[in-house]
Coordinates of C-alpha atoms in Angstrom, one line a residue:
M26 CA -11.6 2.5 -39.7
R27 CA -13.4 -0.6 -39.2
F28 CA -14.5 -0.3 -35.9
H29 CA -14.7 -3.9 -33.9
M30 CA -17.5 -4.8 -31.3
Q31 CA -15.4 -7.4 -29.7
S32 CA -11.8 -5.3 -29.5
L33 CA -13.8 -2.2 -27.7
L34 CA -14.0 -4.7 -25.1
R35 CA -11.1 -4.0 -24.4
T36 CA -10.9 -0.3 -23.8
A37 CA -8.4 0.5 -21.6
F38 CA -10.7 0.8 -18.2
A39 CA -8.9 2.4 -15.2
V40 CA -10.0 3.7 -11.7
A41 CA -8.5 6.0 -9.4
A42 CA -6.5 6.0 -6.3
I43 CA -9.2 6.4 -2.8
A44 CA -9.3 7.1 0.6
C45 CA -12.2 7.5 2.6
V46 CA -13.4 10.3 3.6
L47 CA -14.6 11.2 7.2
P48 CA -16.2 13.2 9.8
A49 CA -14.6 13.5 13.0
S50 CA -17.6 11.7 14.3
H51 CA -17.0 8.6 12.0
V52 CA -13.4 8.3 13.1
Q53 CA -12.5 6.4 16.6
A54 CA -10.4 8.3 19.8
G55 CA -6.9 6.4 19.3
F56 CA -3.7 6.5 17.1
G57 CA -5.6 8.0 13.8
L58 CA -5.3 12.0 12.7
G59 CA -8.6 12.2 12.7
N60 CA -10.4 13.3 9.0
Q61 CA -6.7 12.7 7.8
G62 CA -8.3 9.9 6.1
G63 CA -9.6 12.3 3.6
A64 CA -7.3 12.3 0.2
V65 CA -4.9 10.1 -0.7
G66 CA -3.0 10.6 -4.1
G67 CA -5.0 13.7 -4.6
V68 CA -8.6 11.7 -4.7
M69 CA -11.0 11.7 -2.7
I70 CA -14.3 9.0 -2.0
D71 CA -17.1 9.5 0.1
P72 CA -18.6 6.4 2.1
Q73 CA -21.3 6.0 -0.2
G74 CA -17.9 4.4 -3.5
N75 CA -18.0 8.3 -4.9
V76 CA -14.4 9.0 -6.7
R77 CA -13.6 12.2 -8.3
P78 CA -10.6 14.4 -7.3
A79 CA -9.9 16.2 -4.7
T80 CA -9.8 20.2 -5.5
P81 CA -7.2 22.3 -4.9
A82 CA -9.5 23.7 -2.1
E83 CA -9.8 20.6 -0.6
L84 CA -6.4 19.3 -0.6
K85 CA -5.3 23.0 1.2
E86 CA -7.7 22.2 4.0
L87 CA -6.9 18.9 4.5
A88 CA -2.5 19.8 4.6
A89 CA -3.7 22.3 7.3
V90 CA -5.7 19.9 9.4
N91 CA -3.4 18.3 10.0
L92 CA 0.1 20.7 10.1
A93 CA -2.2 21.7 13.0
A94 CA -2.8 18.3 14.3
V95 CA 0.8 16.7 13.8
G96 CA 3.0 19.8 14.1
Q97 CA 6.4 19.8 13.3
A98 CA 9.1 17.9 14.3
A99 CA 11.5 19.5 17.8
G100 CA 13.9 18.6 19.3
E101 CA 16.2 15.8 19.5
I102 CA 13.3 14.2 17.3
A103 CA 14.5 16.3 14.2
V104 CA 17.6 14.9 13.7
P105 CA 18.3 12.1 11.7
A106 CA 19.7 9.5 12.5
D107 CA 20.8 6.3 10.9
Q108 CA 19.9 3.5 13.0
R109 CA 16.8 5.2 14.9
V110 CA 15.6 2.2 17.7
I111 CA 12.5 1.3 18.9
S112 CA 11.6 -0.3 22.0
L113 CA 8.7 -2.4 21.7
G114 CA 8.4 -3.2 25.6
K115 CA 8.9 0.8 26.1
L116 CA 6.2 2.0 23.2
Q117 CA 3.6 -0.5 24.6
A118 CA 3.6 1.4 28.6
A119 CA 4.0 4.0 26.6
L120 CA 0.5 2.8 25.2
K121 CA -0.7 1.8 28.4
E122 CA 0.0 4.6 30.1
H123 CA -2.5 6.8 27.5
H124 CA -5.5 5.0 27.7
E125 CA -5.3 5.3 31.3
T126 CA -4.4 8.7 31.4
G127 CA -7.0 9.9 28.2
G128 CA -6.2 11.6 25.8
R129 CA -4.2 12.0 22.4
L130 CA -1.7 10.3 21.3
D131 CA 2.0 12.7 20.7
P132 CA 2.8 12.8 16.9
A133 CA 6.2 11.0 17.5
V134 CA 4.3 7.8 19.0
R135 CA 1.6 8.2 16.0
F136 CA 4.4 8.6 13.2
L137 CA 7.2 5.4 15.4
A138 CA 9.6 8.4 15.9
G139 CA 9.9 9.2 12.6
M140 CA 11.2 5.8 11.1
Q141 CA 11.2 5.4 7.9
R142 CA 11.8 1.8 7.7
V143 CA 12.7 -1.1 9.5
E144 CA 16.1 -3.0 9.2
Y145 CA 16.9 -5.3 11.6
V146 CA 14.8 -6.5 14.9
V147 CA 17.2 -7.8 17.8
V148 CA 15.8 -9.5 20.0
D149 CA 17.0 -8.2 23.1
K150 CA 16.7 -10.8 26.3
A151 CA 19.0 -9.0 28.7
N152 CA 16.0 -6.7 29.0
N153 CA 13.1 -8.5 28.2
D154 CA 12.9 -6.4 24.9
I155 CA 12.6 -6.7 21.3
L156 CA 14.2 -3.9 19.8
L157 CA 12.8 -1.9 15.8
V158 CA 15.6 -0.1 14.0
G159 CA 15.9 1.7 11.4
P160 CA 16.8 4.9 9.0
A161 CA 14.5 7.5 10.7
E162 CA 13.9 11.1 10.0
P163 CA 11.9 14.5 11.3
W164 CA 8.4 14.9 9.3
E165 CA 7.0 17.5 7.6
V166 CA 3.0 17.3 6.5
R167 CA 2.6 18.1 2.4
Q168 CA 0.7 20.5 0.6
D169 CA -1.1 17.2 -0.5
G170 CA -1.8 16.8 3.4
S171 CA 0.9 13.5 3.7
V172 CA 2.8 13.4 6.1
V173 CA 7.5 12.5 4.7
G174 CA 10.4 12.7 5.9
Q175 CA 12.3 16.2 5.0
K176 CA 15.7 14.6 4.2
T177 CA 13.6 11.8 1.4
G178 CA 10.4 12.6 1.1
G179 CA 9.4 8.9 1.8
S180 CA 6.6 8.7 4.0
V181 CA 7.2 7.5 7.8
L182 CA 5.8 4.9 9.0
H183 CA 2.6 4.4 11.3
L184 CA 1.7 3.0 14.8
D185 CA -1.3 2.1 12.8
D186 CA -0.3 0.1 10.7
L187 CA 2.2 -1.8 13.2
V188 CA -0.5 -2.8 15.2
T189 CA -2.6 -4.1 12.5
A190 CA -0.4 -5.9 11.6
F191 CA 0.9 -7.4 14.4
R192 CA -3.4 -7.6 15.1
S193 CA -3.3 -9.9 12.1
V194 CA -0.4 -12.6 11.8
E195 CA -3.4 -15.0 12.2
I196 CA -6.3 -13.2 10.2
A197 CA -3.9 -13.1 7.5
R198 CA -2.7 -17.3 8.4
N199 CA -6.2 -18.3 7.5
D200 CA -6.8 -16.2 4.3
G201 CA -3.4 -17.1 3.1
G202 CA -2.2 -14.5 3.2
I203 CA -3.1 -10.3 3.0
R204 CA -4.4 -9.2 -0.3
C205 CA -6.8 -6.6 -1.7
S206 CA -8.1 -6.5 -5.0
I207 CA -10.3 -4.6 -7.2
E208 CA -12.4 -6.6 -10.1
P209 CA -15.5 -6.4 -12.6
T210 CA -18.2 -8.4 -12.0
T211 CA -18.7 -11.1 -14.5
E212 CA -21.6 -9.5 -14.8
G213 CA -20.2 -6.0 -15.6
R214 CA -18.8 -7.9 -18.7
L215 CA -21.0 -9.3 -19.7
R216 CA -23.3 -6.5 -20.1
L217 CA -20.4 -3.8 -21.6
R218 CA -20.2 -6.7 -24.4
N219 CA -24.0 -6.0 -25.6
F220 CA -23.8 -2.7 -25.1
L221 CA -21.1 -2.2 -27.6
K222 CA -22.5 -5.5 -29.9
N223 CA -24.1 -2.8 -31.9
I224 CA -21.9 -0.1 -32.4
K225 CA -19.8 1.1 -34.7
L226 CA -17.5 3.7 -35.4
R227 CA -17.5 6.1 -38.4
P228 CA -13.6 7.1 -39.7
G229 CA -11.7 8.8 -37.8
Q230 CA -14.7 9.2 -35.2
N231 CA -14.0 10.1 -31.6
P232 CA -14.3 7.1 -28.8
A233 CA -14.9 9.4 -25.9
F234 CA -18.4 10.3 -26.4
L235 CA -19.0 5.9 -25.2
E236 CA -17.1 7.0 -21.7
A237 CA -20.7 7.4 -19.9
G238 CA -22.7 4.3 -21.3
M239 CA -19.8 2.2 -21.0
R240 CA -19.5 3.1 -17.5
E241 CA -23.3 2.2 -17.4
A242 CA -23.3 -1.2 -18.1
F243 CA -19.9 -2.2 -16.3
G244 CA -20.9 -1.4 -13.6
P245 CA -19.5 -1.4 -10.3
Q246 CA -16.1 -3.2 -9.1
Q247 CA -16.1 -5.0 -6.8
V248 CA -13.7 -4.7 -3.2
S249 CA -12.1 -7.4 -1.5
L250 CA -10.1 -6.9 1.0
A251 CA -8.4 -10.4 3.1
G252 CA -5.5 -10.9 5.4
V253 CA -6.0 -7.5 7.6
P254 CA -9.1 -5.6 9.2
T255 CA -11.0 -4.0 6.0
D256 CA -12.1 -1.2 8.3
S257 CA -8.1 -0.4 8.7
R258 CA -5.4 2.5 7.3
F259 CA -3.6 -0.8 6.4
A260 CA -6.7 -2.0 4.8
R261 CA -7.6 1.6 2.7
T262 CA -2.7 1.9 2.1
L263 CA -4.0 -0.8 -0.1
V264 CA -6.6 -0.2 -1.9
A265 CA -5.9 3.2 -2.7
A266 CA -1.9 2.1 -3.9
D267 CA -3.8 -0.7 -6.3
F268 CA -5.7 2.1 -8.1
E269 CA -2.9 5.0 -8.0
M270 CA -0.8 2.3 -10.0
K271 CA -3.5 1.4 -12.4
R272 CA -3.9 5.4 -13.3
L273 CA -0.6 5.6 -13.9
A274 CA -0.5 2.5 -16.4
M275 CA -4.1 3.5 -18.3
A276 CA -2.8 7.3 -18.2
L277 CA -5.5 8.4 -16.1
T278 CA -2.9 10.7 -14.1
K279 CA 0.8 11.7 -15.8
S280 CA 3.2 9.7 -14.3
P281 CA 5.2 12.2 -12.0
V282 CA 8.7 10.1 -12.9
Q283 CA 10.6 10.4 -15.4
G284 CA 11.5 7.6 -17.3
L285 CA 7.4 5.8 -16.7
P286 CA 5.3 6.2 -19.0
S287 CA 2.3 4.7 -19.4
Y288 CA 1.3 1.4 -20.9
L289 CA -0.9 3.4 -22.9
E290 CA 1.9 4.8 -24.4
M291 CA 3.6 1.6 -25.1
A292 CA 1.0 -0.5 -26.5
R293 CA 0.1 2.6 -29.2
N294 CA 1.0 0.5 -32.1
K295 CA 0.2 -2.8 -30.5
R296 CA -2.0 -5.5 -33.1
Q297 CA -4.6 -6.5 -30.0
S298 CA -6.6 -10.0 -29.2
A299 CA -10.5 -9.3 -28.7
S300 CA -10.1 -11.5 -25.8
Q301 CA -7.2 -10.8 -23.5
S302 CA -6.7 -8.1 -21.5
P303 CA -3.4 -7.5 -18.7
R304 CA -3.4 -7.8 -14.8
W305 CA -1.5 -6.5 -12.7
W306 CA -0.8 -6.2 -9.0
M307 CA 2.2 -5.5 -6.4
A308 CA 3.5 -7.9 -4.4
C309 CA 6.8 -8.2 -1.8
D310 CA 10.2 -7.7 -3.0
Y311 CA 12.7 -8.5 -0.3
D312 CA 16.0 -10.5 -0.3
P313 CA 16.0 -13.3 2.3
I314 CA 16.0 -12.7 5.5
A315 CA 20.0 -12.7 7.3
R316 CA 20.0 -13.7 10.2
D317 CA 22.6 -14.1 13.0
V318 CA 23.4 -17.4 14.3
D319 CA 22.1 -17.3 16.8
G320 CA 18.9 -16.1 16.1
R321 CA 19.1 -12.3 18.4
V322 CA 19.3 -9.8 14.7
W323 CA 17.1 -10.1 12.2
K324 CA 17.7 -7.9 8.9
L325 CA 14.6 -7.2 6.2
S326 CA 16.9 -6.3 2.8
G327 CA 15.6 -4.9 -0.8
Q328 CA 13.1 -2.8 -2.6
G329 CA 10.1 -4.5 -0.8
V330 CA 7.9 -4.2 -3.5
K331 CA 7.2 -4.9 -7.2
T332 CA 4.9 -5.3 -9.7
M333 CA 3.9 -8.2 -11.4
T334 CA 1.2 -8.7 -14.3
E335 CA 0.2 -12.0 -16.4
E336 CA -3.7 -12.0 -19.6
D337 CA -6.8 -12.5 -18.3
I338 CA -8.4 -14.2 -20.6
V339 CA -12.3 -12.8 -21.4
A340 CA -15.2 -15.7 -21.9
A341 CA -18.6 -15.2 -24.0
D342 CA -20.5 -15.3 -21.0
G343 CA -18.3 -12.2 -19.7
S344 CA -16.3 -15.0 -16.2
V345 CA -12.4 -14.9 -16.8
V346 CA -9.3 -16.8 -16.5
S347 CA -5.9 -16.9 -16.3
D348 CA -3.4 -19.4 -17.9
G349 CA -0.6 -17.5 -16.7
S350 CA 0.7 -16.7 -20.3
K351 CA 2.1 -12.3 -20.0
D352 CA 1.7 -9.9 -22.7
P353 CA 6.1 -8.6 -23.1
L354 CA 4.5 -5.0 -23.6
A355 CA 2.5 -5.2 -20.0
V356 CA 5.5 -6.7 -18.6
K357 CA 8.4 -4.5 -19.5
W358 CA 5.8 -1.6 -17.8
A359 CA 5.5 -3.7 -14.8
D360 CA 9.5 -3.7 -14.9
T361 CA 9.7 0.0 -15.4
M362 CA 6.9 0.9 -12.4
T363 CA 9.9 -1.7 -10.6
E364 CA 12.8 0.6 -11.4
K365 CA 11.4 3.2 -11.2
F366 CA 9.3 2.5 -7.6
D367 CA 11.7 4.5 -5.6
D368 CA 11.6 7.6 -7.4
L369 CA 7.7 7.3 -7.3
S370 CA 7.1 6.4 -4.2
K371 CA 8.5 9.8 -3.0
E372 CA 6.4 12.0 -5.8
R373 CA 3.3 9.2 -4.6
S374 CA 3.9 8.6 -0.9
V375 CA 0.9 5.7 -1.2
F376 CA 3.2 4.1 -3.2
R377 CA 5.5 4.1 0.2
D378 CA 2.9 4.1 2.3
L379 CA 2.8 1.0 0.5
R380 CA 6.3 -0.6 1.2
N381 CA 5.4 0.5 4.4
V382 CA 2.3 -1.9 4.9
M383 CA 4.8 -4.5 4.0
D384 CA 7.6 -3.9 5.9
L385 CA 5.5 -4.0 9.6
A386 CA 3.9 -7.5 8.1
V387 CA 6.9 -9.6 7.5
V388 CA 8.6 -7.5 11.2
A389 CA 5.2 -9.0 12.9
T390 CA 5.2 -11.9 10.6
L391 CA 8.9 -13.1 11.5
V392 CA 8.4 -12.1 16.0
T393 CA 5.1 -14.5 15.6
Q394 CA 6.7 -17.3 13.6
E395 CA 9.8 -17.9 15.0
Q396 CA 8.6 -16.5 18.4
L397 CA 10.8 -13.6 19.1
D398 CA 8.6 -12.5 22.2
R399 CA 8.8 -15.8 24.2
Q400 CA 13.1 -15.8 22.9
S401 CA 13.1 -12.6 25.1
G402 CA 10.3 -12.4 27.3
I403 CA 8.7 -9.5 26.1
D404 CA 4.5 -9.7 26.7
L405 CA 3.5 -8.2 23.2
N406 CA -0.5 -8.2 24.4
V407 CA -0.6 -4.4 24.4
L408 CA 0.4 -4.4 20.3
R409 CA -2.1 -8.0 19.9
G410 CA -4.7 -6.9 21.2
N411 CA -5.6 -9.2 24.0
D412 CA -5.5 -7.0 27.4
S413 CA -5.4 -3.3 26.5
H414 CA -8.9 -1.5 25.1
I415 CA -6.9 1.3 22.1
E416 CA -8.8 1.6 19.8
M417 CA -7.4 2.7 16.7
A418 CA -8.7 5.4 13.7
T419 CA -11.5 3.3 11.6
Y420 CA -12.9 3.8 7.9
R421 CA -15.3 2.9 6.1
L422 CA -14.0 1.5 2.7
P423 CA -16.8 1.0 0.3
E424 CA -17.5 -2.5 -1.4
S425 CA -17.7 -1.0 -4.8
L426 CA -16.6 1.5 -6.9
S427 CA -17.7 3.4 -9.6
P428 CA -15.0 3.0 -13.6
Q429 CA -13.3 5.7 -15.2
C430 CA -12.2 4.4 -19.0
S431 CA -9.9 5.8 -21.0
F432 CA -8.6 5.2 -24.2
I433 CA -6.2 3.6 -26.9
H434 CA -6.4 2.4 -30.2
G435 CA -4.2 0.5 -30.7
R436 CA -3.3 -1.6 -35.0
A437 CA -6.4 -3.8 -33.9
G438 CA -8.9 -1.9 -32.0
W439 CA -9.5 -1.0 -28.6
T440 CA -8.0 -2.0 -25.5
V441 CA -10.2 -2.9 -21.6
T442 CA -7.9 -3.7 -18.2
A443 CA -9.8 -3.5 -15.3
S444 CA -8.2 -6.3 -12.6
G445 CA -5.6 -6.3 -10.3
G446 CA -4.6 -5.0 -6.3
V447 CA -1.5 -6.1 -3.9
N448 CA -0.4 -9.5 -2.1
I449 CA 1.4 -9.2 0.6
N450 CA 2.3 -13.2 1.8
A451 CA 4.6 -12.6 4.7
F452 CA 4.8 -15.7 5.4
G453 CA 6.6 -16.9 2.7
I454 CA 9.2 -14.3 3.0
V455 CA 9.4 -15.0 6.7
E456 CA 10.2 -18.5 5.6
N457 CA 13.2 -17.4 3.2
Q458 CA 16.8 -17.1 5.4
V459 CA 20.0 -17.3 5.1
E460 CA 22.5 -17.3 8.0
S461 CA 24.9 -13.6 7.8
A462 CA 28.0 -13.6 10.6
E463 CA 28.4 -9.9 10.0
L464 CA 25.3 -9.7 12.1
Q465 CA 27.5 -11.1 15.1
T466 CA 29.0 -7.9 15.6
L467 CA 25.3 -5.4 15.1
V468 CA 26.0 -2.8 18.2
V469 CA 22.9 -1.5 19.3
T470 CA 23.2 1.1 22.3
R471 CA 20.5 1.6 24.2
S472 CA 19.9 5.0 26.0
D473 CA 22.4 6.1 28.1
D474 CA 19.8 7.1 31.1
T475 CA 18.8 3.6 32.1
A476 CA 15.6 4.5 34.4
D477 CA 14.7 6.2 31.3
S478 CA 11.7 4.5 29.7
R479 CA 11.5 6.9 26.7
W480 CA 10.8 4.2 24.4
W481 CA 12.7 5.6 21.1
W482 CA 16.6 6.1 21.2
D483 CA 19.2 7.0 18.3
S484 CA 22.1 4.3 18.4
K485 CA 26.0 5.5 18.2

């Protein structure tokens, strides 16, 4: 077997899912769970960008800390509901009271009453309110520290993400949407090319010994974020989901779902191109937003997330362009991940977290674009951060990350991909609307006790 330097430039390459490991002193008092940011998907990263798998002891400690902070859902909130209702007006009142009195927020507030997804946005003019409606269930803390629903295993919605979504609508508008990208540098690609220039493998020789040298030559990948504050939980979710997708694609972690092999398995006998490599990213996947004739009731539907791909063309100087072409096997892997997304998100909570932040970005953009707050007469200044000093948890996201390498041998050499990201075009989703007469019949009952200041209830 002859080893070709050019084809090794496509060595299978991916990086681990991340979270920011912070001492409690670095997390502001407010909505966060203290150092809940210690791990995502079982992988740790420190503020210097060192990525490694979390040890069993670390995961056990994280789960214990979160269980102590969160506890178990009890009382009425522990009862699953097909239509749980959140009043944004009363939620804001609860947040104002918390700001004035101090103390920690109740877990029910932090986890938005156990809601799993926002299915309806309702303009309640009679009460100067906007209501969010969706299924909910009691939460539990998994062994890896994730907070998920007891019934479905899906991540619960987070207040942090709702607030970030509302406060980021105009930022996203100016930035052309919400985006996350983790890319190798041009210089790194060129260094890798030079490193491999004179390397040859003997027949049957395992190339794993090259991994350390390749990582050093390739250098750190650059993390780019747009549309949301880079220190938010929302941003951390984007980065972590992107990395976990690459780990699955490049066989750096075992797929927890039957029928979702790695791209490496699919491409094992594929003839490789020395100048092209597949890029994957996750994007929004929604049906047209339905509304009633009066614009009073709005419905979100669809899976929420899909995986997309195209080919990167690598030039001799290490720069990359794309002509929109797609590798059929990369498309097959992307389509398979999309098909298996619901099952995958129950096993790897970061993917359900990603769908949740997409949902909330669409909700916040819908309210803003359609001026639903003006229609209802509600003032959303608390959620938008204009008249409150309530602080949210903050996290340090690294600007660059060290790579990990994985290898596959095809019929014509070796394969590399290190690019991808997340793209949330909430404005495009909101613009795609259809009128539905069925929504005229949707009835969302309010809490029985009109004097009750509780910000959530179950519609009967």
